[in-house]
Amino acid sequence: MRAASVTLSPPDHGFNGVDRTLREVESVSRQKLLYVDVFSDDTCLLVYLLSGDRPGRLRQALDGQGSVIRSRLQAQRNFHTLYAHVDAGQLLTDVVRTIERHALVYKRPLLFKDEQVAVTLGGAPESLRKALDDMPASVAVTVDRVGDYEPGVHSVLSMLTDRQREALRAAVAAGYYDTPRQLTCAELGAELDCAPSTANDLIRQAERTVMAALWV
């Protein structure tokens, strides 16, 4: 079984009306899509993890969103969970049906990266290729990594580039995260055959991705 880590870029900054509304409310930000399920009537259940400090503005925006059938917002300090039963919209329906039609699995949660969504798909190599080819034409698809499917680990590590994963592995092995620290960025750069600033950037980018994936 193979896995492809891909980035999906929907038009108009979202897959449906609710997705776009979440992006437009400045007081909250989409972090993860914890759950998505499209039903036979083309409605769907979406569970978002959001960050922000003024969820009241989101409630007002959702009340004015015609595609919302029902929703519940669970607010907790700076992180909030939104449960929404909504009209899926044609684009999200087409994406999910494409994944199902080719018998693929997808790792949850899905991560938001600015206006894009990162997801790891698993299945037979030919099915993965066909599914990516069959994605709606309006959705830009970028393949970030292809490798073996690794349940439980792959969902996080597959979000790193090969170079970020190499840097993180070298940092851990050489004691970068020990107390006291056993390795400097200059030494890590020498280990990776790159400038210290490049080594630092690789580590910081990898850390940011890993922490975002683990934080629920």
PDB file of N, CA, C and O in Angstrom, residues 85-140:
ATOM      1  N   HIS A  85     -23.398  20.649  10.243  1.00  0.00           N
ATOM      2  CA  HIS A  85     -24.082  19.843   9.239  1.00  0.00           C
ATOM      3  C   HIS A  85     -24.525  20.816   8.162  1.00  0.00           C
ATOM      4  O   HIS A  85     -25.312  21.731   8.424  1.00  0.00           O
ATOM      5  N   VAL A  86     -23.998  20.651   6.966  1.00  0.00           N
ATOM      6  CA  VAL A  86     -24.177  21.667   5.924  1.00  0.00           C
ATOM      7  C   VAL A  86     -24.442  21.012   4.570  1.00  0.00           C
ATOM      8  O   VAL A  86     -24.231  19.807   4.390  1.00  0.00           O
ATOM      9  N   ASP A  87     -24.914  21.818   3.634  1.00  0.00           N
ATOM     10  CA  ASP A  87     -24.924  21.391   2.235  1.00  0.00           C
ATOM     11  C   ASP A  87     -23.467  21.280   1.793  1.00  0.00           C
ATOM     12  O   ASP A  87     -22.704  22.244   1.897  1.00  0.00           O
ATOM     13  N   ALA A  88     -23.093  20.107   1.310  1.00  0.00           N
ATOM     14  CA  ALA A  88     -21.681  19.864   1.014  1.00  0.00           C
ATOM     15  C   ALA A  88     -21.163  20.776  -0.088  1.00  0.00           C
ATOM     16  O   ALA A  88     -20.011  21.199  -0.054  1.00  0.00           O
ATOM     17  N   GLY A  89     -22.005  21.078  -1.055  1.00  0.00           N
ATOM     18  CA  GLY A  89     -21.518  21.811  -2.221  1.00  0.00           C
ATOM     19  C   GLY A  89     -20.921  20.849  -3.223  1.00  0.00           C
ATOM     20  O   GLY A  89     -20.388  19.789  -2.863  1.00  0.00           O
ATOM     21  N   GLN A  90     -20.975  21.190  -4.496  1.00  0.00           N
ATOM     22  CA  GLN A  90     -20.550  20.275  -5.546  1.00  0.00           C
ATOM     23  C   GLN A  90     -19.066  19.950  -5.469  1.00  0.00           C
ATOM     24  O   GLN A  90     -18.647  18.810  -5.686  1.00  0.00           O
ATOM     25  N   LEU A  91     -18.253  20.930  -5.127  1.00  0.00           N
ATOM     26  CA  LEU A  91     -16.806  20.716  -5.163  1.00  0.00           C
ATOM     27  C   LEU A  91     -16.357  19.717  -4.108  1.00  0.00           C
ATOM     28  O   LEU A  91     -15.624  18.762  -4.401  1.00  0.00           O
ATOM     29  N   LEU A  92     -16.790  19.909  -2.852  1.00  0.00           N
ATOM     30  CA  LEU A  92     -16.410  18.979  -1.790  1.00  0.00           C
ATOM     31  C   LEU A  92     -16.971  17.594  -2.073  1.00  0.00           C
ATOM     32  O   LEU A  92     -16.294  16.584  -1.856  1.00  0.00           O
ATOM     33  N   THR A  93     -18.214  17.532  -2.555  1.00  0.00           N
ATOM     34  CA  THR A  93     -18.808  16.245  -2.910  1.00  0.00           C
ATOM     35  C   THR A  93     -17.968  15.525  -3.946  1.00  0.00           C
ATOM     36  O   THR A  93     -17.685  14.329  -3.825  1.00  0.00           O
ATOM     37  N   ASP A  94     -17.532  16.247  -4.976  1.00  0.00           N
ATOM     38  CA  ASP A  94     -16.741  15.628  -6.041  1.00  0.00           C
ATOM     39  C   ASP A  94     -15.397  15.120  -5.516  1.00  0.00           C
ATOM     40  O   ASP A  94     -14.934  14.040  -5.915  1.00  0.00           O
ATOM     41  N   VAL A  95     -14.754  15.879  -4.632  1.00  0.00           N
ATOM     42  CA  VAL A  95     -13.461  15.456  -4.084  1.00  0.00           C
ATOM     43  C   VAL A  95     -13.614  14.185  -3.256  1.00  0.00           C
ATOM     44  O   VAL A  95     -12.859  13.210  -3.431  1.00  0.00           O
ATOM     45  N   VAL A  96     -14.604  14.182  -2.353  1.00  0.00           N
ATOM     46  CA  VAL A  96     -14.800  13.008  -1.490  1.00  0.00           C
ATOM     47  C   VAL A  96     -15.222  11.795  -2.309  1.00  0.00           C
ATOM     48  O   VAL A  96     -14.738  10.676  -2.086  1.00  0.00           O
ATOM     49  N   ARG A  97     -16.103  11.990  -3.272  1.00  0.00           N
ATOM     50  CA  ARG A  97     -16.557  10.866  -4.102  1.00  0.00           C
ATOM     51  C   ARG A  97     -15.403  10.303  -4.942  1.00  0.00           C
ATOM     52  O   ARG A  97     -15.339   9.097  -5.202  1.00  0.00           O
ATOM     53  N   THR A  98     -14.496  11.160  -5.371  1.00  0.00           N
ATOM     54  CA  THR A  98     -13.324  10.688  -6.124  1.00  0.00           C
ATOM     55  C   THR A  98     -12.464   9.791  -5.251  1.00  0.00           C
ATOM     56  O   THR A  98     -11.998   8.727  -5.692  1.00  0.00           O
ATOM     57  N   ILE A  99     -12.238  10.195  -4.012  1.00  0.00           N
ATOM     58  CA  ILE A  99     -11.453   9.371  -3.080  1.00  0.00           C
ATOM     59  C   ILE A  99     -12.142   8.036  -2.840  1.00  0.00           C
ATOM     60  O   ILE A  99     -11.498   6.975  -2.854  1.00  0.00           O
ATOM     61  N   GLU A 100     -13.463   8.065  -2.649  1.00  0.00           N
ATOM     62  CA  GLU A 100     -14.205   6.830  -2.395  1.00  0.00           C
ATOM     63  C   GLU A 100     -14.233   5.927  -3.624  1.00  0.00           C
ATOM     64  O   GLU A 100     -14.102   4.709  -3.509  1.00  0.00           O
ATOM     65  N   ARG A 101     -14.410   6.521  -4.807  1.00  0.00           N
ATOM     66  CA  ARG A 101     -14.539   5.742  -6.040  1.00  0.00           C
ATOM     67  C   ARG A 101     -13.277   4.926  -6.328  1.00  0.00           C
ATOM     68  O   ARG A 101     -13.350   3.828  -6.885  1.00  0.00           O
ATOM     69  N   HIS A 102     -12.126   5.455  -5.916  1.00  0.00           N
ATOM     70  CA  HIS A 102     -10.861   4.760  -6.162  1.00  0.00           C
ATOM     71  C   HIS A 102     -10.386   3.973  -4.938  1.00  0.00           C
ATOM     72  O   HIS A 102      -9.230   3.544  -4.883  1.00  0.00           O
ATOM     73  N   ALA A 103     -11.305   3.794  -3.976  1.00  0.00           N
ATOM     74  CA  ALA A 103     -11.029   2.948  -2.799  1.00  0.00           C
ATOM     75  C   ALA A 103      -9.789   3.394  -2.035  1.00  0.00           C
ATOM     76  O   ALA A 103      -8.968   2.578  -1.616  1.00  0.00           O
ATOM     77  N   LEU A 104      -9.658   4.699  -1.838  1.00  0.00           N
ATOM     78  CA  LEU A 104      -8.542   5.237  -1.070  1.00  0.00           C
ATOM     79  C   LEU A 104      -8.981   5.542   0.358  1.00  0.00           C
ATOM     80  O   LEU A 104     -10.161   5.739   0.636  1.00  0.00           O
ATOM     81  N   VAL A 105      -8.022   5.566   1.250  1.00  0.00           N
ATOM     82  CA  VAL A 105      -8.259   6.052   2.603  1.00  0.00           C
ATOM     83  C   VAL A 105      -7.555   7.398   2.735  1.00  0.00           C
ATOM     84  O   VAL A 105      -6.604   7.686   2.009  1.00  0.00           O
ATOM     85  N   TYR A 106      -8.039   8.230   3.641  1.00  0.00           N
ATOM     86  CA  TYR A 106      -7.342   9.486   3.881  1.00  0.00           C
ATOM     87  C   TYR A 106      -7.180   9.698   5.375  1.00  0.00           C
ATOM     88  O   TYR A 106      -8.057   9.390   6.169  1.00  0.00           O
ATOM     89  N   LYS A 107      -5.997  10.178   5.713  1.00  0.00           N
ATOM     90  CA  LYS A 107      -5.645  10.360   7.114  1.00  0.00           C
ATOM     91  C   LYS A 107      -6.302  11.618   7.666  1.00  0.00           C
ATOM     92  O   LYS A 107      -6.328  12.654   7.015  1.00  0.00           O
ATOM     93  N   ARG A 108      -6.829  11.513   8.854  1.00  0.00           N
ATOM     94  CA  ARG A 108      -7.362  12.662   9.564  1.00  0.00           C
ATOM     95  C   ARG A 108      -6.433  12.980  10.738  1.00  0.00           C
ATOM     96  O   ARG A 108      -5.842  12.081  11.320  1.00  0.00           O
ATOM     97  N   PRO A 109      -6.317  14.249  11.093  1.00  0.00           N
ATOM     98  CA  PRO A 109      -7.019  15.394  10.533  1.00  0.00           C
ATOM     99  C   PRO A 109      -6.383  15.900   9.244  1.00  0.00           C
ATOM    100  O   PRO A 109      -5.236  15.594   8.946  1.00  0.00           O
ATOM    101  N   LEU A 110      -7.144  16.712   8.513  1.00  0.00           N
ATOM    102  CA  LEU A 110      -6.628  17.447   7.371  1.00  0.00           C
ATOM    103  C   LEU A 110      -6.147  18.797   7.881  1.00  0.00           C
ATOM    104  O   LEU A 110      -6.822  19.422   8.716  1.00  0.00           O
ATOM    105  N   LEU A 111      -5.004  19.231   7.434  1.00  0.00           N
ATOM    106  CA  LEU A 111      -4.420  20.477   7.930  1.00  0.00           C
ATOM    107  C   LEU A 111      -4.634  21.611   6.939  1.00  0.00           C
ATOM    108  O   LEU A 111      -4.502  21.424   5.732  1.00  0.00           O
ATOM    109  N   PHE A 112      -4.957  22.784   7.480  1.00  0.00           N
ATOM    110  CA  PHE A 112      -5.068  23.978   6.646  1.00  0.00           C
ATOM    111  C   PHE A 112      -3.722  24.687   6.615  1.00  0.00           C
ATOM    112  O   PHE A 112      -3.103  24.917   7.666  1.00  0.00           O
ATOM    113  N   LYS A 113      -3.284  25.023   5.409  1.00  0.00           N
ATOM    114  CA  LYS A 113      -2.062  25.788   5.219  1.00  0.00           C
ATOM    115  C   LYS A 113      -2.437  27.020   4.406  1.00  0.00           C
ATOM    116  O   LYS A 113      -2.542  26.941   3.178  1.00  0.00           O
ATOM    117  N   ASP A 114      -2.692  28.129   5.115  1.00  0.00           N
ATOM    118  CA  ASP A 114      -3.181  29.338   4.462  1.00  0.00           C
ATOM    119  C   ASP A 114      -4.503  29.019   3.766  1.00  0.00           C
ATOM    120  O   ASP A 114      -5.471  28.707   4.417  1.00  0.00           O
ATOM    121  N   GLU A 115      -4.521  29.056   2.445  1.00  0.00           N
ATOM    122  CA  GLU A 115      -5.757  28.804   1.707  1.00  0.00           C
ATOM    123  C   GLU A 115      -5.778  27.402   1.103  1.00  0.00           C
ATOM    124  O   GLU A 115      -6.600  27.099   0.239  1.00  0.00           O
ATOM    125  N   GLN A 116      -4.911  26.534   1.587  1.00  0.00           N
ATOM    126  CA  GLN A 116      -4.790  25.189   1.054  1.00  0.00           C
ATOM    127  C   GLN A 116      -5.071  24.158   2.139  1.00  0.00           C
ATOM    128  O   GLN A 116      -5.076  24.471   3.325  1.00  0.00           O
ATOM    129  N   VAL A 117      -5.290  22.916   1.695  1.00  0.00           N
ATOM    130  CA  VAL A 117      -5.560  21.818   2.618  1.00  0.00           C
ATOM    131  C   VAL A 117      -4.570  20.695   2.336  1.00  0.00           C
ATOM    132  O   VAL A 117      -4.409  20.280   1.179  1.00  0.00           O
ATOM    133  N   ALA A 118      -3.904  20.209   3.377  1.00  0.00           N
ATOM    134  CA  ALA A 118      -2.941  19.115   3.247  1.00  0.00           C
ATOM    135  C   ALA A 118      -3.595  17.816   3.703  1.00  0.00           C
ATOM    136  O   ALA A 118      -4.185  17.758   4.786  1.00  0.00           O
ATOM    137  N   VAL A 119      -3.477  16.778   2.881  1.00  0.00           N
ATOM    138  CA  VAL A 119      -4.088  15.490   3.210  1.00  0.00           C
ATOM    139  C   VAL A 119      -3.189  14.370   2.701  1.00  0.00           C
ATOM    140  O   VAL A 119      -2.514  14.514   1.678  1.00  0.00           O
ATOM    141  N   THR A 120      -3.177  13.264   3.425  1.00  0.00           N
ATOM    142  CA  THR A 120      -2.436  12.074   3.005  1.00  0.00           C
ATOM    143  C   THR A 120      -3.425  11.008   2.576  1.00  0.00           C
ATOM    144  O   THR A 120      -4.308  10.625   3.340  1.00  0.00           O
ATOM    145  N   LEU A 121      -3.278  10.540   1.334  1.00  0.00           N
ATOM    146  CA  LEU A 121      -4.143   9.507   0.771  1.00  0.00           C
ATOM    147  C   LEU A 121      -3.380   8.193   0.709  1.00  0.00           C
ATOM    148  O   LEU A 121      -2.187   8.172   0.395  1.00  0.00           O
ATOM    149  N   GLY A 122      -4.056   7.094   0.978  1.00  0.00           N
ATOM    150  CA  GLY A 122      -3.420   5.784   0.924  1.00  0.00           C
ATOM    151  C   GLY A 122      -4.198   4.826   0.041  1.00  0.00           C
ATOM    152  O   GLY A 122      -5.432   4.874  -0.008  1.00  0.00           O
ATOM    153  N   GLY A 123      -3.482   3.967  -0.687  1.00  0.00           N
ATOM    154  CA  GLY A 123      -4.141   2.985  -1.538  1.00  0.00           C
ATOM    155  C   GLY A 123      -3.169   2.352  -2.508  1.00  0.00           C
ATOM    156  O   GLY A 123      -1.948   2.533  -2.408  1.00  0.00           O
ATOM    157  N   ALA A 124      -3.706   1.611  -3.458  1.00  0.00           N
ATOM    158  CA  ALA A 124      -2.872   0.991  -4.489  1.00  0.00           C
ATOM    159  C   ALA A 124      -2.260   2.078  -5.361  1.00  0.00           C
ATOM    160  O   ALA A 124      -2.895   3.104  -5.619  1.00  0.00           O
ATOM    161  N   PRO A 125      -1.028   1.891  -5.839  1.00  0.00           N
ATOM    162  CA  PRO A 125      -0.355   2.927  -6.635  1.00  0.00           C
ATOM    163  C   PRO A 125      -1.179   3.407  -7.824  1.00  0.00           C
ATOM    164  O   PRO A 125      -1.296   4.602  -8.075  1.00  0.00           O
ATOM    165  N   GLU A 126      -1.784   2.477  -8.568  1.00  0.00           N
ATOM    166  CA  GLU A 126      -2.565   2.867  -9.739  1.00  0.00           C
ATOM    167  C   GLU A 126      -3.816   3.642  -9.334  1.00  0.00           C
ATOM    168  O   GLU A 126      -4.225   4.593 -10.007  1.00  0.00           O
ATOM    169  N   SER A 127      -4.414   3.253  -8.206  1.00  0.00           N
ATOM    170  CA  SER A 127      -5.602   3.962  -7.714  1.00  0.00           C
ATOM    171  C   SER A 127      -5.258   5.385  -7.298  1.00  0.00           C
ATOM    172  O   SER A 127      -6.033   6.317  -7.544  1.00  0.00           O
ATOM    173  N   LEU A 128      -4.104   5.553  -6.670  1.00  0.00           N
ATOM    174  CA  LEU A 128      -3.664   6.895  -6.293  1.00  0.00           C
ATOM    175  C   LEU A 128      -3.482   7.767  -7.519  1.00  0.00           C
ATOM    176  O   LEU A 128      -3.932   8.928  -7.548  1.00  0.00           O
ATOM    177  N   ARG A 129      -2.839   7.240  -8.536  1.00  0.00           N
ATOM    178  CA  ARG A 129      -2.606   8.020  -9.758  1.00  0.00           C
ATOM    179  C   ARG A 129      -3.925   8.414 -10.415  1.00  0.00           C
ATOM    180  O   ARG A 129      -4.115   9.565 -10.829  1.00  0.00           O
ATOM    181  N   LYS A 130      -4.835   7.450 -10.519  1.00  0.00           N
ATOM    182  CA  LYS A 130      -6.115   7.737 -11.160  1.00  0.00           C
ATOM    183  C   LYS A 130      -6.935   8.743 -10.357  1.00  0.00           C
ATOM    184  O   LYS A 130      -7.584   9.628 -10.932  1.00  0.00           O
ATOM    185  N   ALA A 131      -6.919   8.617  -9.035  1.00  0.00           N
ATOM    186  CA  ALA A 131      -7.687   9.539  -8.194  1.00  0.00           C
ATOM    187  C   ALA A 131      -7.172  10.967  -8.331  1.00  0.00           C
ATOM    188  O   ALA A 131      -7.964  11.916  -8.436  1.00  0.00           O
ATOM    189  N   LEU A 132      -5.861  11.143  -8.346  1.00  0.00           N
ATOM    190  CA  LEU A 132      -5.299  12.481  -8.486  1.00  0.00           C
ATOM    191  C   LEU A 132      -5.614  13.053  -9.860  1.00  0.00           C
ATOM    192  O   LEU A 132      -5.877  14.255  -9.996  1.00  0.00           O
ATOM    193  N   ASP A 133      -5.629  12.205 -10.871  1.00  0.00           N
ATOM    194  CA  ASP A 133      -5.981  12.666 -12.214  1.00  0.00           C
ATOM    195  C   ASP A 133      -7.458  13.044 -12.312  1.00  0.00           C
ATOM    196  O   ASP A 133      -7.825  13.910 -13.115  1.00  0.00           O
ATOM    197  N   ASP A 134      -8.293  12.383 -11.498  1.00  0.00           N
ATOM    198  CA  ASP A 134      -9.733  12.586 -11.577  1.00  0.00           C
ATOM    199  C   ASP A 134     -10.254  13.688 -10.648  1.00  0.00           C
ATOM    200  O   ASP A 134     -11.468  13.933 -10.609  1.00  0.00           O
ATOM    201  N   MET A 135      -9.373  14.332  -9.905  1.00  0.00           N
ATOM    202  CA  MET A 135      -9.823  15.414  -9.044  1.00  0.00           C
ATOM    203  C   MET A 135     -10.448  16.527  -9.888  1.00  0.00           C
ATOM    204  O   MET A 135     -10.071  16.717 -11.047  1.00  0.00           O
ATOM    205  N   PRO A 136     -11.419  17.263  -9.325  1.00  0.00           N
ATOM    206  CA  PRO A 136     -12.051  18.346 -10.094  1.00  0.00           C
ATOM    207  C   PRO A 136     -11.019  19.291 -10.685  1.00  0.00           C
ATOM    208  O   PRO A 136     -10.023  19.631 -10.035  1.00  0.00           O
ATOM    209  N   ALA A 137     -11.255  19.721 -11.904  1.00  0.00           N
ATOM    210  CA  ALA A 137     -10.288  20.561 -12.610  1.00  0.00           C
ATOM    211  C   ALA A 137     -10.049  21.882 -11.894  1.00  0.00           C
ATOM    212  O   ALA A 137      -8.969  22.472 -12.026  1.00  0.00           O
ATOM    213  N   SER A 138     -11.036  22.348 -11.132  1.00  0.00           N
ATOM    214  CA  SER A 138     -10.885  23.639 -10.455  1.00  0.00           C
ATOM    215  C   SER A 138     -10.023  23.555  -9.200  1.00  0.00           C
ATOM    216  O   SER A 138      -9.679  24.585  -8.612  1.00  0.00           O
ATOM    217  N   VAL A 139      -9.687  22.354  -8.765  1.00  0.00           N
ATOM    218  CA  VAL A 139      -8.851  22.161  -7.574  1.00  0.00           C
ATOM    219  C   VAL A 139      -7.420  21.892  -8.016  1.00  0.00           C
ATOM    220  O   VAL A 139      -7.147  20.887  -8.692  1.00  0.00           O
ATOM    221  N   ALA A 140      -6.508  22.770  -7.641  1.00  0.00           N
ATOM    222  CA  ALA A 140      -5.090  22.556  -7.945  1.00  0.00           C
ATOM    223  C   ALA A 140      -4.537  21.516  -6.971  1.00  0.00           C
ATOM    224  O   ALA A 140      -4.728  21.627  -5.765  1.00  0.00           O
TER     225      ALA A 140
END
